[in-house]
PDB file of C-alpha atoms in Angstrom:
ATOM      1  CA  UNK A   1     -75.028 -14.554 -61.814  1.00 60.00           C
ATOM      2  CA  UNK A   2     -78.742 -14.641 -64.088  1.00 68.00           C
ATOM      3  CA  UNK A   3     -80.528 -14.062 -61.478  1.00 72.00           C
ATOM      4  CA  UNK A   4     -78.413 -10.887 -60.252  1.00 64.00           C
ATOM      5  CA  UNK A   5     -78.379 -10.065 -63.961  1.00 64.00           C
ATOM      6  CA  UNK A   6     -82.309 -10.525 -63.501  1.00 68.00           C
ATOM      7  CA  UNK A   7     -82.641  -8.040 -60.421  1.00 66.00           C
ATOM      8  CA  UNK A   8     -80.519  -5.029 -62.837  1.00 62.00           C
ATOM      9  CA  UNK A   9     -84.088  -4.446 -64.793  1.00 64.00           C
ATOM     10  CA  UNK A  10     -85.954  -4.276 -62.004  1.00 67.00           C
ATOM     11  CA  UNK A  11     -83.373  -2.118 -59.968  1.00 65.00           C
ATOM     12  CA  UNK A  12     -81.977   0.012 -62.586  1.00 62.00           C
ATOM     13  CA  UNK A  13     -82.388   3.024 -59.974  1.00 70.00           C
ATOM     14  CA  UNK A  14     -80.322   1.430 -56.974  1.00 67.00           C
ATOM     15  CA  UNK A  15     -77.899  -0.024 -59.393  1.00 70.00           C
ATOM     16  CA  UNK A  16     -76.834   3.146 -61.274  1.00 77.00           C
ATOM     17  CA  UNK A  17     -76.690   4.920 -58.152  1.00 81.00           C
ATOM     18  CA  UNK A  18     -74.575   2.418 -56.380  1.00 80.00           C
ATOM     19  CA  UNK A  19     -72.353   1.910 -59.799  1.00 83.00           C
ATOM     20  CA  UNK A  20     -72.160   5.525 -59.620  1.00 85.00           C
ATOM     21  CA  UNK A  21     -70.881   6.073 -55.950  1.00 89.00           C
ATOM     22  CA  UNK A  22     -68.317   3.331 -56.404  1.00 87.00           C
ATOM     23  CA  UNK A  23     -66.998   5.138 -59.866  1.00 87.00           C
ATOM     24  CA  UNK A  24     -67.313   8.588 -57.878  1.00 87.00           C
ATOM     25  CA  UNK A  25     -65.459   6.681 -54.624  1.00 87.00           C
ATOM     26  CA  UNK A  26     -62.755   5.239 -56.988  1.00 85.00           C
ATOM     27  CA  UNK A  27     -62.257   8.637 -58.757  1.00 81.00           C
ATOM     28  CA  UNK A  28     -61.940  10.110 -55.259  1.00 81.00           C
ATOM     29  CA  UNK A  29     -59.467   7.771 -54.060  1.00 80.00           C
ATOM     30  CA  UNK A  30     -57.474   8.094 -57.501  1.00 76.00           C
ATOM     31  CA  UNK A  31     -57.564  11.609 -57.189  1.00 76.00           C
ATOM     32  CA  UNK A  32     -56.589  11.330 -53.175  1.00 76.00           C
ATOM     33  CA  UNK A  33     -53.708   9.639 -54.532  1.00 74.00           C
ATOM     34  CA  UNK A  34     -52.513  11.574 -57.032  1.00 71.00           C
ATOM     35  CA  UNK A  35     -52.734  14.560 -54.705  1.00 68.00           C
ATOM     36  CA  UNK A  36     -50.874  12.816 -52.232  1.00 72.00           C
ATOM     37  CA  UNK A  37     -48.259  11.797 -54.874  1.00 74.00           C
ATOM     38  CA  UNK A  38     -48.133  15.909 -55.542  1.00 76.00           C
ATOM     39  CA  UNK A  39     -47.660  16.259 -51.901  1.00 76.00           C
ATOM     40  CA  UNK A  40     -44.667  13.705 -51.641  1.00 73.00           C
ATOM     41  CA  UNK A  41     -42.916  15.237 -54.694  1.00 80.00           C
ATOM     42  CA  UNK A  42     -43.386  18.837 -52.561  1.00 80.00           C
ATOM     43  CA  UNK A  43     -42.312  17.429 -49.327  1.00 77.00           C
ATOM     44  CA  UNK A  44     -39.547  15.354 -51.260  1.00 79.00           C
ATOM     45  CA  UNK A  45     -38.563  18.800 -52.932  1.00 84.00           C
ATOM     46  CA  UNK A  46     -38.718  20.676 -49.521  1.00 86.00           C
ATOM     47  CA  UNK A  47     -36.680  18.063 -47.992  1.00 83.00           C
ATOM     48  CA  UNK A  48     -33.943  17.735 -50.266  1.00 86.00           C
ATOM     49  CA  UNK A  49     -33.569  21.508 -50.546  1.00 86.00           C
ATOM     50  CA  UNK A  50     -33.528  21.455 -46.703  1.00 85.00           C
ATOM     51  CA  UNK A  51     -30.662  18.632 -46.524  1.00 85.00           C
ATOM     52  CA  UNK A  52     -28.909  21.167 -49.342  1.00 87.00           C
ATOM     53  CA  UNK A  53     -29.004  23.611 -46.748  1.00 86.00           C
ATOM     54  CA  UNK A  54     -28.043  21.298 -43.672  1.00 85.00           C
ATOM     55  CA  UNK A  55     -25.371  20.177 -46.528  1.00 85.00           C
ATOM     56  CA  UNK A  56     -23.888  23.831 -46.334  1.00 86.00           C
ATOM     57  CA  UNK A  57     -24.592  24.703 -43.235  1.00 87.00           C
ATOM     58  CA  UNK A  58     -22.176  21.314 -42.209  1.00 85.00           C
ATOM     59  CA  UNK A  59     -19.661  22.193 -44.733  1.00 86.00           C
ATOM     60  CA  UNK A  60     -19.807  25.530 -42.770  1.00 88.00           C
ATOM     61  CA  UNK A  61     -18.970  24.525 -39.306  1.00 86.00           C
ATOM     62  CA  UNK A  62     -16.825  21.739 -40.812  1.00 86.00           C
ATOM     63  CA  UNK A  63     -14.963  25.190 -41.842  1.00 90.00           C
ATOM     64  CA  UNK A  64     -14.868  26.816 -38.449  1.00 88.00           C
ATOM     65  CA  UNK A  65     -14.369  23.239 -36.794  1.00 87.00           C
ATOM     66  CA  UNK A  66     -10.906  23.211 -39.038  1.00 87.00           C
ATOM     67  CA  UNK A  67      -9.967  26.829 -38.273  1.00 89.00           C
ATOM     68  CA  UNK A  68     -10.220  26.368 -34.633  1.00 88.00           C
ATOM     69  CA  UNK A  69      -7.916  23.403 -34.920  1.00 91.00           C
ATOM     70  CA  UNK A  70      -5.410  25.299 -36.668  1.00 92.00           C
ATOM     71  CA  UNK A  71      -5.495  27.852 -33.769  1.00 91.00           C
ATOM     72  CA  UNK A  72      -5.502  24.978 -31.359  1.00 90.00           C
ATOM     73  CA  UNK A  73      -2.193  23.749 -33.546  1.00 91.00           C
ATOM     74  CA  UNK A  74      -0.605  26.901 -33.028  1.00 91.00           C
ATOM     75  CA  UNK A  75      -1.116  27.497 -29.660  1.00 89.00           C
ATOM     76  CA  UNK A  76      -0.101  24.113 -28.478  1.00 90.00           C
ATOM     77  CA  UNK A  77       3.049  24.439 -30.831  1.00 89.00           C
ATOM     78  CA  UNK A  78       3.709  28.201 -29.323  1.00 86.00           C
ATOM     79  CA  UNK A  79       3.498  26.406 -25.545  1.00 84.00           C
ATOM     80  CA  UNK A  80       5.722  23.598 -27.028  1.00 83.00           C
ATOM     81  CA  UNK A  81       8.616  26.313 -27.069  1.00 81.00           C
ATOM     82  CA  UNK A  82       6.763  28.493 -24.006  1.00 82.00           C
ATOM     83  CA  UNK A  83       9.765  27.711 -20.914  1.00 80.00           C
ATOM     84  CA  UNK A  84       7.836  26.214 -18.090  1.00 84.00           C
ATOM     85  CA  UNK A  85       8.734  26.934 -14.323  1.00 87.00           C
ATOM     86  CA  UNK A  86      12.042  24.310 -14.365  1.00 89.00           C
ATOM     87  CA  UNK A  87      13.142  26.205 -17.320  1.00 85.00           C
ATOM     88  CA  UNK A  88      12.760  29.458 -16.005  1.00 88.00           C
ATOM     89  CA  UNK A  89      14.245  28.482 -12.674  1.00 92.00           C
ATOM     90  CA  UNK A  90      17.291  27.030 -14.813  1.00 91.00           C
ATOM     91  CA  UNK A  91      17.326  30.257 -16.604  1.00 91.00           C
ATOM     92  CA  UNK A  92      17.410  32.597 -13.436  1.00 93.00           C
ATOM     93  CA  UNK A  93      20.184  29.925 -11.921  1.00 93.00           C
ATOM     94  CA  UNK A  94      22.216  30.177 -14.779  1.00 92.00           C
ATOM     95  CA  UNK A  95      21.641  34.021 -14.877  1.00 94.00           C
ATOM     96  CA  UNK A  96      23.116  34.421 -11.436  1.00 94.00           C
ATOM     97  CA  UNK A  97      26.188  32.148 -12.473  1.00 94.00           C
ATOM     98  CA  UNK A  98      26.411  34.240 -15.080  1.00 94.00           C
ATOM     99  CA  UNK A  99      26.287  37.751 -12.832  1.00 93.00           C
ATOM    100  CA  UNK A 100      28.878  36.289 -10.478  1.00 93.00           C
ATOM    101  CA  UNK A 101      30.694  35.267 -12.992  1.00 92.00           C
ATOM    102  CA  UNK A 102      30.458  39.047 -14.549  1.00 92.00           C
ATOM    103  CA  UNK A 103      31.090  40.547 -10.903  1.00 93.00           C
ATOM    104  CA  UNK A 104      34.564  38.389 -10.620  1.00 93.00           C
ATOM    105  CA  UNK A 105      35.556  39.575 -13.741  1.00 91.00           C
ATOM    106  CA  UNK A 106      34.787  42.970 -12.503  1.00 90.00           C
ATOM    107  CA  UNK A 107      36.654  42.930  -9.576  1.00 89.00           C
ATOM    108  CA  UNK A 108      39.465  41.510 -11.576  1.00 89.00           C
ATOM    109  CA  UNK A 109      39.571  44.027 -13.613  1.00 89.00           C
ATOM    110  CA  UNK A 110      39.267  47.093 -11.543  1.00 87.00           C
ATOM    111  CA  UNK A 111      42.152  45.608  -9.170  1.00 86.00           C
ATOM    112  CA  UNK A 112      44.272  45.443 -12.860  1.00 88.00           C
ATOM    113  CA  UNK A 113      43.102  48.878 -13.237  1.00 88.00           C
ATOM    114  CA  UNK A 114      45.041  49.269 -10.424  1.00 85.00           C
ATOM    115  CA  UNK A 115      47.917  47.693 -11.014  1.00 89.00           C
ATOM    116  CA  UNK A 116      47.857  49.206 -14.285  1.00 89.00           C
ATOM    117  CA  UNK A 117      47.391  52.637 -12.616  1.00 89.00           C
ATOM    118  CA  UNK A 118      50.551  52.184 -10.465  1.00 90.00           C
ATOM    119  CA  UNK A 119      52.677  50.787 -13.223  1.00 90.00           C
ATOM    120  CA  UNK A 120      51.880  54.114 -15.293  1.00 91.00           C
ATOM    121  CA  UNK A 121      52.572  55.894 -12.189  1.00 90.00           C
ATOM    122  CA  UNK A 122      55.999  54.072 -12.293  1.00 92.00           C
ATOM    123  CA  UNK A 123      56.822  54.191 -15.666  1.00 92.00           C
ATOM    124  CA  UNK A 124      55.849  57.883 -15.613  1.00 89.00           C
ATOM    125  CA  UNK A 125      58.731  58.260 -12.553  1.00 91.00           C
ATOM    126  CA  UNK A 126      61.285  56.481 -14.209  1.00 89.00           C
ATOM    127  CA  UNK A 127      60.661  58.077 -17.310  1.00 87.00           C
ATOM    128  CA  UNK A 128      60.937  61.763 -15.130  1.00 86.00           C
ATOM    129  CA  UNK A 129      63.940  59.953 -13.906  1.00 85.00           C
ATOM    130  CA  UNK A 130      65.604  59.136 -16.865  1.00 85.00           C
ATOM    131  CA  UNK A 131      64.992  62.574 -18.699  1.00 83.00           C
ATOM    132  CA  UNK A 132      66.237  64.373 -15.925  1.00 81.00           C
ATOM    133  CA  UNK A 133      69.827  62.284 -15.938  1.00 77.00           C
ATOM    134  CA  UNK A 134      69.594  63.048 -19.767  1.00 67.00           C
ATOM    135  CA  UNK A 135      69.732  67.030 -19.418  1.00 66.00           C
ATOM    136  CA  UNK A 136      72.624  66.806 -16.852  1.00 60.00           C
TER     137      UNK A 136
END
């Protein structure tokens, strides 16, 4: 270590100058670092405001994603009660019992109609026949 401590007299020059690149060096890394340390914070800053937007944007189509269920709900609950092609077939079948059914009750009727017509016709004889035995 003396005789290192020796050669600083002799080499003042090259000393200072190398004592003076490594300060400069280490003040140019410490400064590299700092500034890097301002970038991170930025990029840090930049990030988190972009995963508060991704945040949103999320909540967003979380939105839409729940609305679209809902429809999909309702329109599997509205084919729930939607008659399918044996129901509708049922339906027509018991439609046409229904018409025959109607029809017999038609013809029932009009032949009653009928017989109601000819009992009036009747009734309306006797009665002719009875008023006339009354004025004689």
């Amino acid at each position: 270590m003396s005789e290192l401590l020796d050669l600083v007299p002799r080499h003042w020059l090259w000393v200072t100058t190398l004592i003076s690149i490594l300060v400069a060096l280490a003040l140019l890394l410490l400064r590299q670092r700092f500034a890097t340390q301002e970038q991170m914070t930025a990029v840090v800053a930049s990030v988190s405001d972009l995963a508060k937007r991704l945040d949103g944007e999320v909540d967003r189509v979380d939105q839409r994603a729940g609305v679209f269920e809902r429809r999909t709900d309702l329109i599997e609950e509205r084919m729930r009660h939607m008659p399918t092609s044996d129901d509708m077939k049922a339906l027509q079948a018991g439609l046409a019992l229904q018409n025959a059914s109607i029809e017999k009750l038609n013809a029932k009727s009009e032949s009653h109609t009928g017989q109601l017509a000819s009992i009036a016709d009747q009734l309306g004889m006797l009665t002719n026949h009875l008023l006339g035995r009354g004025e004689r």
